[in-house]
Amino acid sequence: MHPSLQVRRLSRLPRSLRTIAMEMICSCPSADTITRFVESVSLRDAMDFLPVFFYSLDDSRIPTSNDLEHWNPDTICILVAALASFLFVLREKTPVRAAADLWPRVWAWMQFFWTYDEFMRCLPFHLLPQEDLHADMLRFCEHMFAHPPNKVLFTSTPGFAVFVTRAWSLVAGGFGSVEHRRATQMVDHLFIHEFASLEDLIEGAGGTINNLAQLCMRDVKLAVPDTTRDGPLILENMGPLEAVLNFLIVIDNHNRDTNPIFAENPLCRALIPLGVVEPLTYAANMLIHHSSIRNGTRTRVLEDLIKRCLIVFEMFFRGPGGHRTLHIAVRFGLLNIMHVTSQWKLDNSDVLDQALLALLVNVLPRSAMYYNSLPDLAQAYNEIATKEIRRSAFASSLVFEAWQRFGEAVQWRFSLLNYFNSEEYEAHRACDNVECGSIFEKRMLKRCTGCSELLYCSRQCQVEDWRAGHRRSCASHQAYHRRMRHLYTRKEYSFFRCVLHHDMASQAPETAHQYIEAWAKFPDAIIATISDYRSFPPNVGWADATGTPFEGTDIPGYWNDLVSRARRSRGRLDLNIMGLDDGGPKSALFFPLRRTSSRVPDALKRIAAESSTLSSEEIELRIKQVGEEAQGELSTR
């Protein structure tokens, strides 16, 4: 036992106090003794009473639930002595090397005070609010952590991480206070060093991931006012915000390790509906424009904070529906944050470059595909472009090139969006009876009353198509398009089709090579063109459509019907799959594109049949001739 806890230490006390101390160590001190003890102990000599505190906190004296239900004066005396001793131990500078003996008793009583909080408030003495008890306990832990073995002892205690998280939730209302910073720093330390799991954080926050998300959201919101304050930035006040960012990053890294293909971050998903993107973007934007940055005095801590913000942004926007929250971040200055940090010349810039590249290469170009996100992206990019994006201003050539490619994607897609919204654009669709295939303005066609998706130029065509197979696939068409309407608005879906049509037309030579390669290997195959829009320009490939239904559709009947229609069209219907990444396995949209005749596929099949005897120059020439003859033949379905 540590010397400070031994009974002989009481000999230092004056006779009157020593008498009270010795009476307290007896098996059941009287109420009068406890009263004199509490009144006699002062801050000056509190540490001389440590043996008394140690004895009063003996965990064998903790009352049982039965004792509390049938409480008697002795039980009350034990509780009063324990509570007084508990508070003195927590609030005084207890010798750090005494922790090994004190900690098991302090922890056991803390658990008791938490478990029976409501019951003890009915007893005839004052129990501190739980937030004060937890704050005192955190102060005690921080003091004891000065001795490294104590940190291992405390953090290895079952339930300690839950307690610290609960303390964080109880003191979170006092943002910027010492108690708040202490709680968030301790939770951050435990989680980063794997002393705490996500389950511990959830239990301590209230029991659900939404409780934890609300706690994180509170700290993010409370951090915003400090970022707007001019003058020297108090980086200590950014600790809670940094802790939230660390939680998200650690959870994400763990999920990627366990499931590298699709790692959904549950805390991200819970935070997004709470509106976390707006305050987080605003705080980051204010930080990079803070006076300390303008004066050229930014610190490594501030740089790391901005880097973490960029990493977390990528998590928010890569998930399902990420494009729907991206435009909020763009409005609050996301591109400006990226542009400023792209020009930072750091000693170790790998993490920053990776975060910027993840956004510029993987996230932003995909979002430029969406009808509602594109205008905000274009406006924000144009504001940055007026400052001139020059290679000399960027710290990394890779980041500079990514900015250029992103700019090309935004400008090309935005010009297409303007055309899509103009009076010049008139949607054309073909009659879905493949034996007809005539192309009309969409408004002139009539819908199938079953699926409300297929269009016909006359009742005769509808009856023919029904008999040809639509009676078996009508429900599949309805189910597929119901799912699409759940994921995308009609405007978004129509814009996807517009983008695909124009990209197919502009990439006709490359697509022709894909068809020739496919038909050279499989002369009778029904070919589907696969355009991967997770990059810009999209990667185009092909596959045999008669095989297994493509990954990304859970409605095989719909795809099988499209293949059947393509076969019956005898070359007048092209199958196209648009690959989009909404966070899960690659989602796919299926767009059949109709031709007025089969001249182009017939010519490409002939080239494919003769490709083994033709030189590459001859193939290029014949493809060019086919393209010139078929100019404008391809039309949306």
Coordinates of C-alpha atoms in Angstrom, one line a residue, residues 66-375:
N66 CA -31.7 -4.3 -0.8
D67 CA -29.9 -2.0 1.7
L68 CA -31.1 1.0 -0.2
E69 CA -34.7 -0.1 -0.3
H70 CA -34.7 -0.7 3.5
W71 CA -32.2 2.0 4.4
N72 CA -31.3 2.7 8.0
P73 CA -29.2 5.3 9.8
D74 CA -26.0 3.2 9.4
T75 CA -26.4 3.0 5.7
I76 CA -26.9 6.7 5.5
C77 CA -23.8 7.3 7.5
I78 CA -21.8 5.0 5.2
L79 CA -23.0 6.9 2.1
V80 CA -22.3 10.3 3.6
A81 CA -18.8 9.4 4.6
A82 CA -18.2 7.8 1.2
L83 CA -19.5 10.7 -0.8
A84 CA -17.4 13.2 1.3
S85 CA -14.3 11.1 0.9
F86 CA -15.0 10.6 -2.8
L87 CA -15.2 14.3 -3.5
F88 CA -12.1 15.1 -1.4
V89 CA -10.1 12.5 -3.3
L90 CA -11.3 13.8 -6.7
R91 CA -10.7 17.4 -6.0
E92 CA -7.4 17.4 -4.2
K93 CA -3.9 16.7 -5.6
T94 CA -3.9 13.1 -4.5
P95 CA -0.4 11.5 -4.9
V96 CA -0.3 10.0 -8.4
R97 CA 1.5 6.9 -7.2
A98 CA -1.4 6.0 -4.9
A99 CA -3.7 5.4 -7.9
A100 CA -3.1 1.7 -8.0
D101 CA -4.7 1.4 -4.5
L102 CA -7.3 4.1 -4.8
W103 CA -8.6 3.6 -8.4
P104 CA -10.5 0.3 -7.8
R105 CA -12.4 1.9 -4.9
V106 CA -13.0 5.3 -6.7
W107 CA -14.2 3.5 -9.8
A108 CA -16.6 1.2 -7.9
W109 CA -18.2 4.1 -6.0
M110 CA -18.5 6.2 -9.2
Q111 CA -20.4 3.4 -10.8
F112 CA -22.6 3.2 -7.8
F113 CA -23.4 6.9 -7.7
W114 CA -24.3 6.7 -11.5
T115 CA -26.4 3.6 -11.2
Y116 CA -28.4 4.7 -8.2
D117 CA -28.5 8.4 -9.0
E118 CA -32.3 8.8 -9.0
F119 CA -32.7 6.7 -5.8
M120 CA -30.1 8.6 -3.9
R121 CA -31.6 12.0 -4.7
C122 CA -34.5 10.9 -2.5
L123 CA -32.3 10.5 0.5
P124 CA -31.8 13.2 3.1
F125 CA -28.5 14.6 1.9
H126 CA -27.3 16.5 -1.1
L127 CA -25.8 14.6 -4.1
L128 CA -24.0 16.7 -6.7
P129 CA -25.5 16.8 -10.2
Q130 CA -24.1 14.0 -12.4
E131 CA -22.4 16.5 -14.7
D132 CA -20.4 17.9 -11.7
L133 CA -19.5 14.3 -10.5
H134 CA -18.3 13.4 -14.0
A135 CA -16.3 16.6 -14.3
D136 CA -14.6 16.0 -11.0
M137 CA -13.9 12.4 -12.0
L138 CA -12.3 13.6 -15.3
R139 CA -10.2 16.1 -13.4
F140 CA -9.0 13.3 -11.1
C141 CA -8.2 11.1 -14.2
E142 CA -6.2 13.8 -15.9
H143 CA -4.2 14.5 -12.7
M144 CA -3.5 10.8 -12.3
F145 CA -2.4 10.4 -16.0
A146 CA 0.8 12.3 -15.1
H147 CA 2.1 8.9 -14.0
P148 CA 2.1 6.7 -17.2
P149 CA 1.2 3.4 -15.5
N150 CA -2.0 5.0 -14.3
K151 CA -3.1 5.7 -17.8
V152 CA -2.8 2.0 -18.6
L153 CA -4.6 1.1 -15.4
F154 CA -7.5 3.5 -16.0
T155 CA -8.0 2.9 -19.8
S156 CA -8.0 -0.9 -19.3
T157 CA -10.8 -0.8 -16.8
P158 CA -14.0 -2.2 -18.4
G159 CA -16.5 0.6 -18.9
F160 CA -14.0 3.4 -18.7
A161 CA -14.5 4.5 -22.3
V162 CA -18.3 4.5 -21.8
F163 CA -17.9 6.7 -18.7
V164 CA -15.6 9.2 -20.5
T165 CA -18.1 9.5 -23.4
R166 CA -20.9 9.9 -21.0
A167 CA -18.9 12.7 -19.2
W168 CA -18.4 14.3 -22.7
S169 CA -22.1 14.3 -23.3
L170 CA -22.9 15.7 -19.8
V171 CA -20.4 18.6 -20.1
A172 CA -20.8 19.4 -23.8
G173 CA -23.1 22.3 -23.1
G174 CA -20.2 24.3 -21.7
F175 CA -18.3 24.6 -24.9
G176 CA -14.9 26.1 -24.5
S177 CA -14.7 25.4 -20.8
V178 CA -11.9 23.5 -19.3
E179 CA -14.2 20.6 -18.5
H180 CA -15.5 20.4 -22.1
R181 CA -12.0 20.4 -23.6
R182 CA -10.8 17.8 -21.0
A183 CA -13.7 15.5 -21.9
T184 CA -13.3 15.7 -25.7
Q185 CA -9.5 15.3 -25.5
M186 CA -9.8 12.2 -23.4
V187 CA -12.5 10.6 -25.6
D188 CA -10.4 11.5 -28.6
H189 CA -7.3 9.9 -27.1
L190 CA -9.1 6.7 -26.1
F191 CA -10.7 6.3 -29.6
I192 CA -7.6 7.1 -31.6
H193 CA -5.4 4.7 -29.5
E194 CA -8.1 2.0 -29.7
F195 CA -8.9 2.0 -26.0
A196 CA -12.5 2.7 -27.0
S197 CA -14.7 1.2 -29.7
L198 CA -17.5 2.8 -31.6
E199 CA -19.9 0.7 -29.5
D200 CA -18.4 2.3 -26.3
L201 CA -19.0 5.8 -27.8
I202 CA -22.6 4.9 -28.7
E203 CA -23.3 3.5 -25.3
G204 CA -21.8 6.5 -23.5
A205 CA -23.7 8.9 -25.8
G206 CA -27.1 7.4 -25.0
G207 CA -27.4 4.0 -26.7
T208 CA -27.9 4.8 -30.4
I209 CA -25.8 6.1 -33.3
N210 CA -28.2 9.0 -33.5
N211 CA -27.4 10.0 -29.9
L212 CA -23.7 10.0 -30.8
A213 CA -24.4 12.0 -34.0
Q214 CA -26.3 14.6 -32.1
L215 CA -23.5 15.0 -29.6
C216 CA -21.0 15.4 -32.4
M217 CA -23.3 17.8 -34.2
R218 CA -23.5 20.0 -31.1
D219 CA -19.7 20.3 -30.9
V220 CA -19.5 21.2 -34.6
K221 CA -22.1 23.9 -34.3
L222 CA -20.6 25.3 -31.2
A223 CA -17.2 25.5 -32.9
V224 CA -18.5 27.9 -35.6
P225 CA -18.6 31.1 -33.6
D226 CA -15.0 30.8 -32.6
T227 CA -13.9 30.5 -36.2
T228 CA -15.6 33.9 -37.0
R229 CA -13.9 35.7 -34.1
D230 CA -11.1 38.0 -35.4
G231 CA -7.8 38.2 -33.6
P232 CA -5.6 35.3 -32.5
L233 CA -7.3 31.9 -33.0
I234 CA -7.7 29.9 -29.8
L235 CA -6.7 26.5 -31.1
E236 CA -7.6 24.8 -27.8
N237 CA -11.3 25.7 -28.6
M238 CA -11.0 23.7 -31.8
G239 CA -10.3 20.5 -29.8
P240 CA -13.9 19.3 -29.8
L241 CA -14.2 19.9 -33.5
E242 CA -10.9 18.0 -34.1
A243 CA -12.2 15.2 -32.0
V244 CA -15.4 14.8 -34.1
L245 CA -13.3 14.8 -37.3
N246 CA -11.0 12.1 -35.7
F247 CA -14.0 9.9 -34.8
L248 CA -15.2 10.0 -38.4
I249 CA -11.7 9.3 -39.9
V250 CA -10.9 6.4 -37.5
I251 CA -14.3 4.8 -38.1
D252 CA -13.9 5.2 -41.9
N253 CA -10.4 3.6 -41.8
H254 CA -11.6 0.7 -39.8
N255 CA -14.5 0.1 -42.2
R256 CA -12.2 0.3 -45.2
D257 CA -9.9 -2.3 -43.6
T258 CA -12.9 -4.7 -43.0
N259 CA -14.7 -4.0 -46.3
P260 CA -12.5 -2.2 -48.9
I261 CA -15.1 -2.4 -51.7
F262 CA -17.9 -0.6 -49.9
A263 CA -17.3 0.8 -46.5
E264 CA -20.2 2.9 -45.3
N265 CA -19.5 5.1 -42.3
P266 CA -22.5 4.9 -39.9
L267 CA -21.6 8.1 -38.1
C268 CA -21.5 10.0 -41.4
R269 CA -24.8 8.6 -42.4
A270 CA -26.3 9.7 -39.1
L271 CA -24.7 13.2 -39.2
I272 CA -25.8 14.1 -42.7
P273 CA -29.6 14.4 -42.0
L274 CA -28.7 16.6 -39.0
G275 CA -27.3 19.2 -41.4
V276 CA -23.6 18.8 -40.4
V277 CA -22.3 19.8 -43.9
E278 CA -23.3 23.4 -43.6
P279 CA -21.6 24.3 -40.3
L280 CA -18.5 22.2 -41.0
T281 CA -17.9 23.8 -44.4
Y282 CA -18.6 27.3 -43.0
A283 CA -16.1 26.7 -40.1
A284 CA -13.4 25.4 -42.5
N285 CA -13.9 28.3 -44.8
M286 CA -13.7 30.8 -42.0
L287 CA -10.5 29.1 -40.7
I288 CA -8.6 29.5 -43.9
H289 CA -9.5 33.1 -44.0
H290 CA -8.7 33.8 -40.4
S291 CA -6.4 36.7 -39.5
S292 CA -3.7 34.2 -38.5
I293 CA -3.7 32.7 -42.0
R294 CA -3.7 36.2 -43.6
N295 CA -0.7 37.2 -41.5
G296 CA 1.2 34.1 -42.6
T297 CA 1.3 32.6 -39.1
R298 CA -0.7 29.4 -39.6
T299 CA 0.3 26.6 -37.4
R300 CA 0.7 22.9 -38.0
V301 CA -2.4 22.3 -35.7
L302 CA -4.5 24.5 -38.0
E303 CA -3.1 22.9 -41.1
D304 CA -4.0 19.4 -39.7
L305 CA -7.5 20.6 -38.8
I306 CA -8.1 21.8 -42.4
K307 CA -6.7 18.5 -43.8
R308 CA -9.1 16.5 -41.6
C309 CA -12.0 18.6 -42.8
L310 CA -11.2 17.8 -46.4
I311 CA -10.9 14.1 -45.6
V312 CA -14.3 14.1 -43.9
F313 CA -15.9 16.0 -46.8
E314 CA -14.9 13.2 -49.1
M315 CA -16.6 10.7 -46.7
F316 CA -19.8 12.7 -46.7
F317 CA -20.1 13.0 -50.5
R318 CA -19.1 9.6 -51.6
G319 CA -22.0 7.9 -49.9
P320 CA -25.5 7.3 -51.2
G321 CA -27.0 10.7 -52.3
G322 CA -23.8 12.5 -51.6
H323 CA -24.4 14.8 -54.5
R324 CA -27.5 16.1 -52.7
T325 CA -25.4 17.4 -49.9
L326 CA -22.4 18.4 -52.0
H327 CA -24.1 21.5 -53.4
I328 CA -24.6 22.8 -49.8
A329 CA -20.8 22.6 -49.2
V330 CA -20.1 24.2 -52.5
R331 CA -22.4 27.1 -51.6
F332 CA -20.5 27.6 -48.4
G333 CA -17.1 27.7 -50.0
L334 CA -15.8 24.1 -50.5
L335 CA -14.1 24.9 -53.8
N336 CA -12.5 28.0 -52.3
I337 CA -11.2 25.9 -49.3
M338 CA -9.7 23.4 -51.8
H339 CA -8.2 26.2 -54.0
V340 CA -6.5 27.9 -51.0
T341 CA -5.1 24.7 -49.5
S342 CA -3.9 23.5 -53.0
Q343 CA -1.4 26.3 -52.8
W344 CA 0.0 25.5 -49.4
K345 CA 3.6 24.3 -49.5
L346 CA 4.0 21.9 -46.6
D347 CA 6.9 19.8 -45.4
N348 CA 4.8 16.7 -45.6
S349 CA 1.9 17.3 -48.1
D350 CA 1.1 13.7 -48.9
V351 CA -2.1 13.6 -46.7
L352 CA -3.3 17.0 -48.0
D353 CA -2.7 16.0 -51.7
Q354 CA -4.5 12.7 -51.2
A355 CA -7.5 14.5 -49.7
L356 CA -7.6 17.1 -52.5
L357 CA -7.2 14.4 -55.2
A358 CA -9.9 12.3 -53.7
L359 CA -12.3 15.2 -54.0
L360 CA -11.1 16.4 -57.4
V361 CA -10.9 13.0 -59.1
N362 CA -13.4 10.8 -57.3
V363 CA -16.2 13.1 -55.9
L364 CA -16.6 16.4 -57.8
P365 CA -16.6 15.0 -61.4
R366 CA -19.3 12.5 -60.4
S367 CA -21.4 15.3 -58.9
A368 CA -21.1 17.2 -62.2
M369 CA -23.4 14.6 -63.6
Y370 CA -26.4 15.7 -61.4
Y371 CA -28.9 18.3 -62.6
N372 CA -29.2 20.0 -59.2
S373 CA -25.5 20.0 -58.2
L374 CA -24.1 21.2 -61.5
P375 CA -25.1 24.9 -61.4

